[in-house]
Amino acid sequence: MLHDALLIIRKDLKIEFRSKVTTNQVAPMAIVILILFAFALDTHQHKLILAAPGLFWVAVLFSMSLAIHRSFSIETSSSTRDGLRLLGLDPGGIFLGKVIVLTIEMFVLEIILGFGIVVLYSATLHNYFLLISITILSTLGLAAAGTIFGSLASSFKTKDTLLPLLFLPISAPVLLSATKAFQTELGTVIGSSHPWIRILGVFAVVYLTVGVLAFGPLLEEQ
Amino acid sequence: MKPKKSPVIRVIGFLALIFIGATLVLGLKITPPDAIQGQMVRIIYIHPPLAWVAFLAYGTTAIASGLYLWKRTRARIWDQLSGASAEVGVVFTGLTLVTGSIWGRPTWGVWWTWDPLLTATALLFVLYLGYLALRKLPGDINQRSKRSAIAALIAFIDVPIVQMSVLWWHSLHQKPTVFNPGQPAQIHGIMADTLLIGFIAFTLVWLWLLFTRLGVIKLEEKIELYGLEVALRERRGEVNKDLVETSQDSHSKTSLSTSSKQGPDSQVLVQK
């Protein structure tokens, strides 16, 4: 399974390096979202500092939705999915590969967005280790849920509208927990981020397990 | 074509009517107003039963989806049951949100508050709307059923989060009164009886709606199946008719041309 996952990671990262869609299109769009949020909050500095954790994760969520769409359009546009099935790769490995690639892409984007909230919203970062842990756990959970629903919606004609309808509500608990944990680590709320990190961990494990189990039947009938 | 209703469904419907009537009479007339909430307590006789039925419906959807996904038990009935139960569940979740909002306005002073349980229930509502949207997509029925079943199982993961969220997060919402493991029941007498009757009434309503909708879904699938079959037969009929007409035309043309070339004797032969 891990060997197949590595093959998928290499394939998707190679495609991403050549096309540079995440860096050239998704990342600028995420920065635009941050700027638009500032307009919506009337560029009030105090409000922006307080809202920075939530706005950061909303920008991540919308960007993730685009990245998932991109991840599955790679497979459908040139019948790559059929090729993967013919190669006899383990569906669980394909799923894990897709999730890891999405996590890597989104982590790069989150670093850019992190600079964005520091520069644009004057947010102050405290505990880097915890911030990175929260970011990786949340992104892993979101990527796992997104890959399942991306695969579910990928072969329907209405996938563009169906994917956000399925993916956004399911990712709301991750968004809530990640925002709460970030609020603590950015110093906007006093408290501990540990309970939220635990919830994020549970989410990531649950969605990864469901994905590994469900990806086989999903690939079989496509 | 009318859906055939079994006597059991009719009995369930009749019992549901009786229990709903009893809940209304007890809840609106016989039970006293609450010491703190006053008349607003009356909505409690329907709000928790509605929420209970919503969870029951989603549970049924998850179990039926699991049975559909498992190859040994895979049958159309599980997919149909899953869809029927989710539809009823969405209606009951909507009613739970509406009745909660009506209760919240005089009690909390707002129609809506970002209480975790409310927010999670609203999310559940949207999540199952997505599931129903997935079910309505055109395409191969088996492919759609399998994907819907996977989506339903994933969505069901959200249900325990809704249930537990009242305990996980500091909440404005009322803590569980009847099913609270840490506390004995704090509701007594005729009020507890009315609430129990409400639970039974709405469970019966759910059962009646579920089986009625299941019958309608079966008929819809038959129409889809036979509709296509009839269309195919008609099309085949048209094709055969065209072929017959074309062959008859060409035959008569050939006969005429042969007869005109060969003279009156050969024309007699063709006619024979």
Coordinates of C-alpha atoms in Angstrom, one line a residue:
Chain A
M1 CA 0.0 0.0 0.0
L2 CA 2.8 2.4 1.0
H3 CA 4.7 1.7 -2.2
D4 CA 1.6 2.5 -4.3
A5 CA 1.1 5.6 -2.3
L6 CA 4.6 6.7 -3.1
L7 CA 4.0 6.2 -6.8
I8 CA 0.9 8.4 -6.7
I9 CA 2.8 11.0 -4.7
R10 CA 5.6 11.1 -7.3
K11 CA 3.1 11.2 -10.2
D12 CA 0.9 14.0 -8.8
L13 CA 3.8 16.1 -7.5
K14 CA 5.5 15.8 -10.9
I15 CA 2.3 17.0 -12.6
E16 CA 2.1 19.9 -10.1
F17 CA 5.7 20.9 -10.6
R18 CA 5.1 21.1 -14.3
S19 CA 1.7 22.8 -14.3
K20 CA 2.2 24.9 -11.1
V21 CA -1.5 25.4 -10.7
T22 CA -1.4 25.5 -6.9
T23 CA 1.4 28.1 -6.7
N24 CA 0.2 30.2 -9.7
Q25 CA -3.5 30.1 -9.3
V26 CA -4.7 28.7 -5.9
A27 CA -2.2 30.6 -3.7
P28 CA -2.9 34.0 -5.3
M29 CA -6.7 33.3 -5.0
A30 CA -6.2 32.5 -1.2
I31 CA -4.4 35.8 -0.7
V32 CA -7.3 37.6 -2.6
I33 CA -9.7 36.0 -0.1
L34 CA -7.7 37.4 2.8
I35 CA -7.8 40.9 1.2
L36 CA -11.5 40.6 0.6
F37 CA -12.2 39.6 4.2
A38 CA -10.3 42.7 5.3
F39 CA -12.7 44.8 3.1
A40 CA -15.7 42.9 4.5
L41 CA -14.5 43.8 8.1
D42 CA -13.9 47.4 7.1
T43 CA -10.1 47.0 7.6
H44 CA -10.6 47.4 11.3
Q45 CA -7.3 46.2 12.7
H46 CA -8.6 45.0 16.1
K47 CA -11.4 43.0 14.4
L48 CA -9.0 41.5 11.9
I49 CA -6.6 40.3 14.7
L50 CA -9.5 38.7 16.5
A51 CA -10.9 37.1 13.3
A52 CA -7.5 36.1 11.8
P53 CA -7.7 32.4 12.9
G54 CA -11.1 31.8 11.5
L55 CA -10.4 33.8 8.3
F56 CA -7.2 31.8 7.8
W57 CA -9.1 28.5 8.0
V58 CA -11.9 29.6 5.8
A59 CA -9.4 30.7 3.1
V60 CA -7.7 27.2 3.5
L61 CA -11.1 25.5 3.1
F62 CA -12.0 27.3 -0.1
S63 CA -8.5 26.7 -1.5
M64 CA -8.7 23.1 -0.5
S65 CA -12.0 22.8 -2.4
L66 CA -10.2 24.0 -5.5
A67 CA -7.2 21.8 -4.9
I68 CA -9.5 18.7 -4.6
H69 CA -11.2 19.6 -7.8
R70 CA -7.8 19.9 -9.5
S71 CA -6.6 16.6 -8.0
F72 CA -9.5 14.7 -9.6
S73 CA -9.5 16.6 -12.9
I74 CA -6.0 15.2 -13.4
E75 CA -7.4 11.7 -13.2
T76 CA -10.5 12.2 -15.4
S77 CA -9.1 14.4 -18.2
S78 CA -6.8 11.8 -19.7
S79 CA -8.4 8.6 -18.4
T80 CA -5.6 8.2 -15.8
R81 CA -8.0 6.5 -13.5
D82 CA -8.4 3.6 -15.9
G83 CA -4.6 3.4 -16.2
L84 CA -4.3 3.2 -12.4
R85 CA -6.9 0.4 -12.3
L86 CA -5.1 -1.5 -15.0
L87 CA -1.8 -1.2 -13.2
G88 CA -3.5 -3.0 -10.3
L89 CA -2.5 -0.4 -7.7
D90 CA -3.9 -0.8 -4.2
P91 CA -6.9 1.5 -3.8
G92 CA -5.9 2.3 -0.3
G93 CA -2.4 3.3 -1.6
I94 CA -4.0 5.5 -4.3
F95 CA -6.1 7.2 -1.6
L96 CA -3.2 7.8 0.8
G97 CA -1.1 9.1 -2.1
K98 CA -3.7 11.6 -3.1
V99 CA -4.2 12.7 0.6
I100 CA -0.5 13.2 1.1
V101 CA -0.1 15.2 -2.1
L102 CA -3.1 17.4 -1.1
T103 CA -1.6 17.9 2.4
I104 CA 1.8 18.9 0.9
E105 CA 0.3 21.3 -1.5
M106 CA -2.0 22.8 1.1
F107 CA 0.8 23.1 3.7
V108 CA 2.8 25.2 1.2
L109 CA -0.3 27.3 0.7
E110 CA -0.8 27.6 4.5
I111 CA 2.7 28.9 5.0
I112 CA 1.9 31.6 2.4
L113 CA -1.4 32.3 4.2
G114 CA 0.4 32.4 7.5
F115 CA 2.7 35.2 6.2
G116 CA -0.5 36.8 4.8
I117 CA -2.3 37.0 8.2
V118 CA 0.9 38.3 9.9
V119 CA 1.4 41.0 7.3
L120 CA -2.2 41.9 6.5
Y121 CA -4.0 41.3 9.8
S122 CA -1.0 42.0 12.2
A123 CA -1.5 38.5 13.8
T124 CA 1.3 37.4 16.1
L125 CA 2.4 33.8 16.1
H126 CA 3.5 32.2 19.4
N127 CA 4.2 28.5 19.6
Y128 CA 5.5 27.5 16.2
F129 CA 5.6 23.8 17.0
L130 CA 1.9 23.7 18.1
L131 CA 0.8 25.8 15.1
I132 CA 2.5 23.5 12.7
S133 CA 1.0 20.4 14.5
I134 CA -2.5 21.9 14.3
T135 CA -2.0 22.8 10.6
I136 CA -0.8 19.4 9.6
L137 CA -3.5 17.5 11.6
S138 CA -6.3 19.8 10.2
T139 CA -5.0 19.6 6.7
L140 CA -4.7 15.8 6.9
G141 CA -8.3 15.5 8.1
L142 CA -9.6 18.0 5.4
A143 CA -7.5 16.3 2.7
A144 CA -8.9 12.8 3.6
A145 CA -12.5 14.0 3.7
G146 CA -12.0 15.9 0.5
T147 CA -10.4 13.0 -1.4
I148 CA -13.3 10.7 -0.5
F149 CA -15.9 13.3 -1.7
G150 CA -13.8 14.3 -4.6
S151 CA -13.8 10.7 -5.8
L152 CA -17.5 10.4 -5.1
A153 CA -18.4 13.5 -7.2
S154 CA -15.7 13.2 -9.9
S155 CA -17.6 11.3 -12.6
F156 CA -20.9 13.3 -12.3
K157 CA -21.5 16.1 -14.7
T158 CA -22.5 18.4 -11.8
K159 CA -19.3 17.7 -9.8
D160 CA -18.4 21.4 -9.6
T161 CA -21.5 22.2 -7.5
L162 CA -21.8 18.8 -5.9
L163 CA -18.3 18.8 -4.3
P164 CA -18.7 21.9 -2.2
L165 CA -22.2 20.8 -1.1
L166 CA -20.8 17.5 0.2
F167 CA -17.4 18.6 1.3
L168 CA -18.0 21.9 3.2
P169 CA -20.5 20.6 5.7
I170 CA -18.5 17.5 6.6
S171 CA -15.4 19.7 7.1
A172 CA -17.1 22.1 9.4
P173 CA -16.1 20.3 12.6
V174 CA -12.4 20.4 11.5
L175 CA -12.7 24.0 10.7
L176 CA -14.2 24.8 14.1
S177 CA -11.6 22.8 16.0
A178 CA -8.7 24.3 14.0
T179 CA -10.0 27.8 14.5
K180 CA -10.4 27.3 18.2
A181 CA -6.9 25.9 18.5
F182 CA -5.4 28.7 16.4
Q183 CA -7.2 31.3 18.5
T184 CA -5.3 30.0 21.5
E185 CA -2.0 29.8 19.7
L186 CA -2.4 33.3 18.1
G187 CA -3.2 34.7 21.6
T188 CA -6.7 36.0 20.8
V189 CA -8.3 33.6 23.4
I190 CA -6.8 32.4 26.7
G191 CA -6.8 28.7 27.2
S192 CA -5.4 25.4 26.0
S193 CA -5.4 24.2 22.4
H194 CA -4.9 20.5 23.5
P195 CA -8.5 19.4 23.5
W196 CA -9.0 20.8 20.0
I197 CA -5.8 19.1 18.8
R198 CA -7.2 15.8 20.1
I199 CA -10.4 16.3 18.2
L200 CA -8.4 17.2 15.1
G201 CA -6.4 14.0 15.6
V202 CA -9.6 11.9 15.9
F203 CA -11.0 13.5 12.8
A204 CA -7.9 12.8 10.8
V205 CA -7.7 9.1 11.9
V206 CA -11.5 8.6 11.2
Y207 CA -11.5 10.1 7.7
L208 CA -8.2 8.3 6.8
T209 CA -9.6 5.0 7.9
V210 CA -12.9 5.5 6.1
G211 CA -11.1 6.6 3.0
V212 CA -8.7 3.6 2.9
L213 CA -11.8 1.3 3.3
A214 CA -14.1 3.1 0.9
F215 CA -11.7 4.0 -1.9
G216 CA -11.7 0.4 -3.3
P217 CA -15.5 0.2 -3.9
L218 CA -15.4 3.8 -5.2
L219 CA -12.7 3.0 -7.8
E220 CA -14.3 -0.4 -8.7
E221 CA -17.5 1.1 -10.2
Q222 CA -16.1 4.2 -11.9
Chain B
M1 CA -50.6 2.8 -10.6
K2 CA -51.3 3.2 -6.8
P3 CA -48.9 2.0 -4.2
K4 CA -50.3 -1.0 -2.4
K5 CA -50.5 -0.3 1.3
S6 CA -50.2 -3.3 3.6
P7 CA -52.6 -3.6 6.6
V8 CA -49.6 -3.2 8.9
I9 CA -48.9 0.2 7.4
R10 CA -52.5 1.2 7.8
V11 CA -52.5 0.1 11.5
I12 CA -49.3 2.1 12.1
G13 CA -50.9 5.1 10.5
F14 CA -54.0 4.7 12.6
L15 CA -52.0 4.3 15.8
A16 CA -49.8 7.3 14.9
L17 CA -53.0 9.4 14.6
I18 CA -54.2 8.3 18.0
F19 CA -50.9 9.0 19.7
I20 CA -50.5 12.4 18.0
G21 CA -54.0 13.3 19.2
A22 CA -53.2 12.2 22.7
T23 CA -49.9 14.2 22.7
L24 CA -51.9 17.3 21.5
V25 CA -54.6 16.9 24.2
L26 CA -52.1 16.2 27.0
G27 CA -49.6 18.7 25.9
L28 CA -52.0 21.6 25.2
K29 CA -54.8 21.0 27.7
I30 CA -54.0 18.6 30.6
T31 CA -50.4 19.2 31.5
P32 CA -49.7 22.3 33.8
P33 CA -47.4 25.2 32.7
D34 CA -43.8 24.9 33.9
A35 CA -42.7 26.8 37.0
I36 CA -39.9 28.6 35.1
Q37 CA -40.7 28.3 31.4
G38 CA -44.5 28.8 31.7
Q39 CA -46.5 27.9 28.6
M40 CA -43.3 27.6 26.6
V41 CA -42.7 24.1 28.1
R42 CA -45.5 22.8 25.8
I43 CA -43.1 22.8 22.8
I44 CA -40.9 20.4 24.7
Y45 CA -43.5 17.6 24.1
I46 CA -42.7 17.7 20.4
H47 CA -39.2 19.1 20.1
P48 CA -37.1 16.2 21.6
P49 CA -39.3 13.6 19.9
L50 CA -38.7 15.3 16.5
A51 CA -34.9 15.3 17.1
W52 CA -35.1 11.6 18.2
V53 CA -36.9 10.6 15.0
A54 CA -34.3 12.5 13.0
F55 CA -31.5 10.6 14.6
L56 CA -33.4 7.3 14.3
A57 CA -33.9 8.0 10.5
Y58 CA -30.2 8.7 10.0
G59 CA -29.3 5.6 11.9
T60 CA -31.6 3.6 9.7
T61 CA -30.1 5.2 6.6
A62 CA -26.6 4.3 7.8
I63 CA -27.5 0.6 8.6
A64 CA -29.3 0.2 5.3
S65 CA -26.4 1.8 3.5
G66 CA -24.0 -0.6 5.2
L67 CA -26.2 -3.6 4.2
Y68 CA -26.2 -2.3 0.6
L69 CA -22.5 -1.9 0.5
W70 CA -21.9 -5.4 1.9
K71 CA -21.8 -7.8 -1.0
R72 CA -23.6 -10.6 0.8
T73 CA -26.6 -8.5 1.6
R74 CA -26.7 -6.2 -1.4
A75 CA -30.2 -5.7 -2.6
R76 CA -32.2 -2.8 -4.0
I77 CA -34.4 -2.7 -0.9
W78 CA -31.6 -1.4 1.3
D79 CA -30.8 1.5 -1.1
Q80 CA -34.5 2.3 -1.3
L81 CA -34.9 2.2 2.5
S82 CA -31.8 4.3 2.9
G83 CA -33.1 7.0 0.6
A84 CA -36.6 6.9 2.1
S85 CA -35.3 7.2 5.7
A86 CA -32.9 10.1 4.8
E87 CA -35.7 12.0 3.2
V88 CA -37.9 11.7 6.3
G89 CA -34.9 12.4 8.5
V90 CA -34.2 15.7 6.7
V91 CA -37.9 16.7 7.2
F92 CA -37.7 16.0 10.9
T93 CA -34.3 17.7 11.3
G94 CA -35.9 20.8 9.6
L95 CA -38.9 20.6 12.0
T96 CA -36.5 20.2 15.0
L97 CA -34.6 23.4 14.0
V98 CA -37.9 25.3 13.5
T99 CA -39.5 24.2 16.8
G100 CA -36.1 24.9 18.6
S101 CA -36.0 28.3 17.1
I102 CA -39.6 29.0 18.2
W103 CA -38.7 27.9 21.7
G104 CA -35.4 29.8 21.7
R105 CA -37.0 33.2 20.8
P106 CA -38.8 33.8 24.2
T107 CA -36.4 31.7 26.2
W108 CA -33.0 33.0 25.0
G109 CA -34.2 36.2 23.3
V110 CA -33.0 35.2 19.9
W111 CA -34.4 33.1 17.0
W112 CA -30.9 31.6 16.4
T113 CA -27.8 31.3 18.5
W114 CA -24.5 29.8 17.6
D115 CA -24.9 27.1 20.2
P116 CA -22.8 24.0 19.2
L117 CA -25.8 21.7 19.2
L118 CA -27.9 24.0 17.1
T119 CA -25.0 24.6 14.7
A120 CA -24.2 20.9 14.4
T121 CA -27.9 20.0 13.8
A122 CA -28.0 22.7 11.1
L123 CA -24.8 21.1 9.6
L124 CA -26.4 17.7 9.7
F125 CA -29.4 19.1 7.9
V126 CA -27.2 20.5 5.1
L127 CA -25.1 17.4 5.0
Y128 CA -28.1 15.1 4.4
L129 CA -29.4 17.6 1.8
G130 CA -26.2 17.0 0.0
Y131 CA -26.8 13.2 0.3
L132 CA -30.3 13.6 -1.2
A133 CA -28.8 15.8 -4.0
L134 CA -26.3 12.9 -4.7
R135 CA -29.2 10.4 -4.8
K136 CA -31.1 12.6 -7.4
L137 CA -28.3 12.7 -9.9
P138 CA -28.9 11.1 -13.3
G139 CA -26.9 8.1 -14.3
D140 CA -26.5 4.4 -13.6
I141 CA -28.7 3.4 -10.7
N142 CA -26.2 1.0 -9.1
Q143 CA -23.3 3.4 -9.4
R144 CA -25.4 6.1 -7.8
S145 CA -26.6 3.8 -5.0
K146 CA -23.1 2.7 -4.1
R147 CA -21.8 6.2 -3.9
S148 CA -24.9 7.3 -1.9
A149 CA -24.3 4.5 0.5
I150 CA -20.7 5.6 1.1
A151 CA -21.8 9.2 1.5
A152 CA -24.5 8.2 4.0
L153 CA -22.0 6.2 6.1
I154 CA -19.6 9.2 6.2
A155 CA -22.4 11.6 7.0
F156 CA -23.4 9.3 9.9
I157 CA -20.0 9.9 11.5
D158 CA -21.3 13.4 12.1
V159 CA -24.3 12.1 14.1
P160 CA -22.4 11.1 17.3
I161 CA -20.6 14.4 17.1
V162 CA -24.0 16.2 17.2
Q163 CA -25.0 14.0 20.1
M164 CA -21.8 14.5 22.0
S165 CA -21.2 18.1 21.2
V166 CA -23.6 19.2 24.0
L167 CA -21.1 17.6 26.4
W168 CA -17.9 18.5 24.5
W169 CA -18.4 22.2 24.2
H170 CA -19.6 24.7 26.8
S171 CA -23.2 25.1 25.6
L172 CA -26.1 27.3 26.1
H173 CA -28.4 24.4 25.2
Q174 CA -30.4 22.4 27.7
K175 CA -28.4 19.3 28.9
P176 CA -30.1 15.9 28.3
T177 CA -32.8 15.6 30.9
V178 CA -34.2 12.1 30.4
F179 CA -31.2 10.2 29.0
N180 CA -28.5 11.8 31.1
P181 CA -26.3 9.1 32.6
G182 CA -24.9 11.4 35.3
Q183 CA -28.2 12.6 36.6
P184 CA -31.5 10.9 37.4
A185 CA -34.5 12.0 35.4
Q186 CA -35.8 15.5 36.5
I187 CA -39.1 15.4 34.8
H188 CA -42.1 13.8 36.6
G189 CA -45.7 12.9 36.5
I190 CA -48.0 13.8 33.6
M191 CA -45.3 15.9 32.0
A192 CA -43.0 12.8 31.7
D193 CA -45.9 10.7 30.4
T194 CA -46.8 13.3 27.8
L195 CA -43.2 13.4 26.6
L196 CA -43.1 9.6 26.4
I197 CA -46.3 9.5 24.4
G198 CA -44.8 12.2 22.1
F199 CA -41.8 10.0 21.5
I200 CA -44.1 7.0 20.7
A201 CA -46.3 9.2 18.5
F202 CA -43.5 10.6 16.4
T203 CA -41.8 7.2 16.1
L204 CA -45.0 5.8 14.7
V205 CA -45.3 8.8 12.3
W206 CA -41.8 8.1 11.1
L207 CA -42.6 4.5 10.5
W208 CA -45.7 5.3 8.6
L209 CA -43.9 8.0 6.5
L210 CA -40.9 5.6 5.9
F211 CA -43.0 2.7 4.6
T212 CA -45.2 5.0 2.5
R213 CA -42.2 6.7 0.9
L214 CA -40.5 3.3 0.4
G215 CA -43.6 2.2 -1.6
V216 CA -43.4 5.4 -3.7
I217 CA -39.6 5.0 -4.3
K218 CA -40.2 1.4 -5.5
L219 CA -42.9 2.6 -7.9
E220 CA -40.6 5.4 -9.1
E221 CA -37.9 2.9 -9.9
K222 CA -40.4 0.7 -11.7
I223 CA -41.5 3.6 -13.8
E224 CA -37.8 4.4 -14.5
L225 CA -37.2 0.8 -15.5
Y226 CA -40.4 0.1 -17.4
G227 CA -40.5 3.5 -18.9
L228 CA -37.2 2.9 -20.6
E229 CA -38.3 -0.6 -21.6
V230 CA -41.5 0.7 -23.2
A231 CA -39.5 3.4 -25.0
L232 CA -37.0 0.8 -26.3
R233 CA -39.8 -1.4 -27.5
E234 CA -41.5 1.5 -29.2
R235 CA -38.2 2.5 -30.8
R236 CA -37.6 -1.1 -31.9
G237 CA -41.2 -1.1 -33.3
E238 CA -40.5 2.1 -35.2
V239 CA -37.3 0.6 -36.6
N240 CA -39.1 -2.6 -37.6
K241 CA -42.0 -0.7 -39.2
D242 CA -39.5 1.5 -41.1
L243 CA -37.7 -1.6 -42.3
V244 CA -40.9 -3.3 -43.3
E245 CA -42.0 -0.2 -45.2
T246 CA -38.6 0.2 -46.9
S247 CA -38.4 -3.4 -47.9
Q248 CA -42.0 -3.3 -49.2
D249 CA -41.3 -0.1 -51.2
S250 CA -38.1 -1.5 -52.7
H251 CA -39.8 -4.9 -53.4
S252 CA -42.7 -3.2 -55.3
K253 CA -40.3 -0.9 -57.2
T254 CA -38.2 -3.9 -58.3
S255 CA -41.4 -5.8 -59.3
L256 CA -42.7 -2.9 -61.3
S257 CA -39.4 -2.3 -63.1
T258 CA -39.1 -6.1 -63.8
S259 CA -42.6 -6.2 -65.1
S260 CA -42.2 -3.1 -67.3
K261 CA -39.1 -4.7 -68.8
Q262 CA -40.5 -8.2 -69.3
G263 CA -44.0 -7.4 -70.6
P264 CA -47.6 -8.5 -69.5
D265 CA -46.8 -12.2 -68.9
S266 CA -44.1 -11.5 -66.3
Q267 CA -46.5 -9.0 -64.6
V268 CA -49.0 -11.7 -64.0
L269 CA -46.2 -13.9 -62.5
V270 CA -45.2 -11.1 -60.0
Q271 CA -48.8 -10.6 -59.0
K272 CA -49.1 -14.4 -58.4

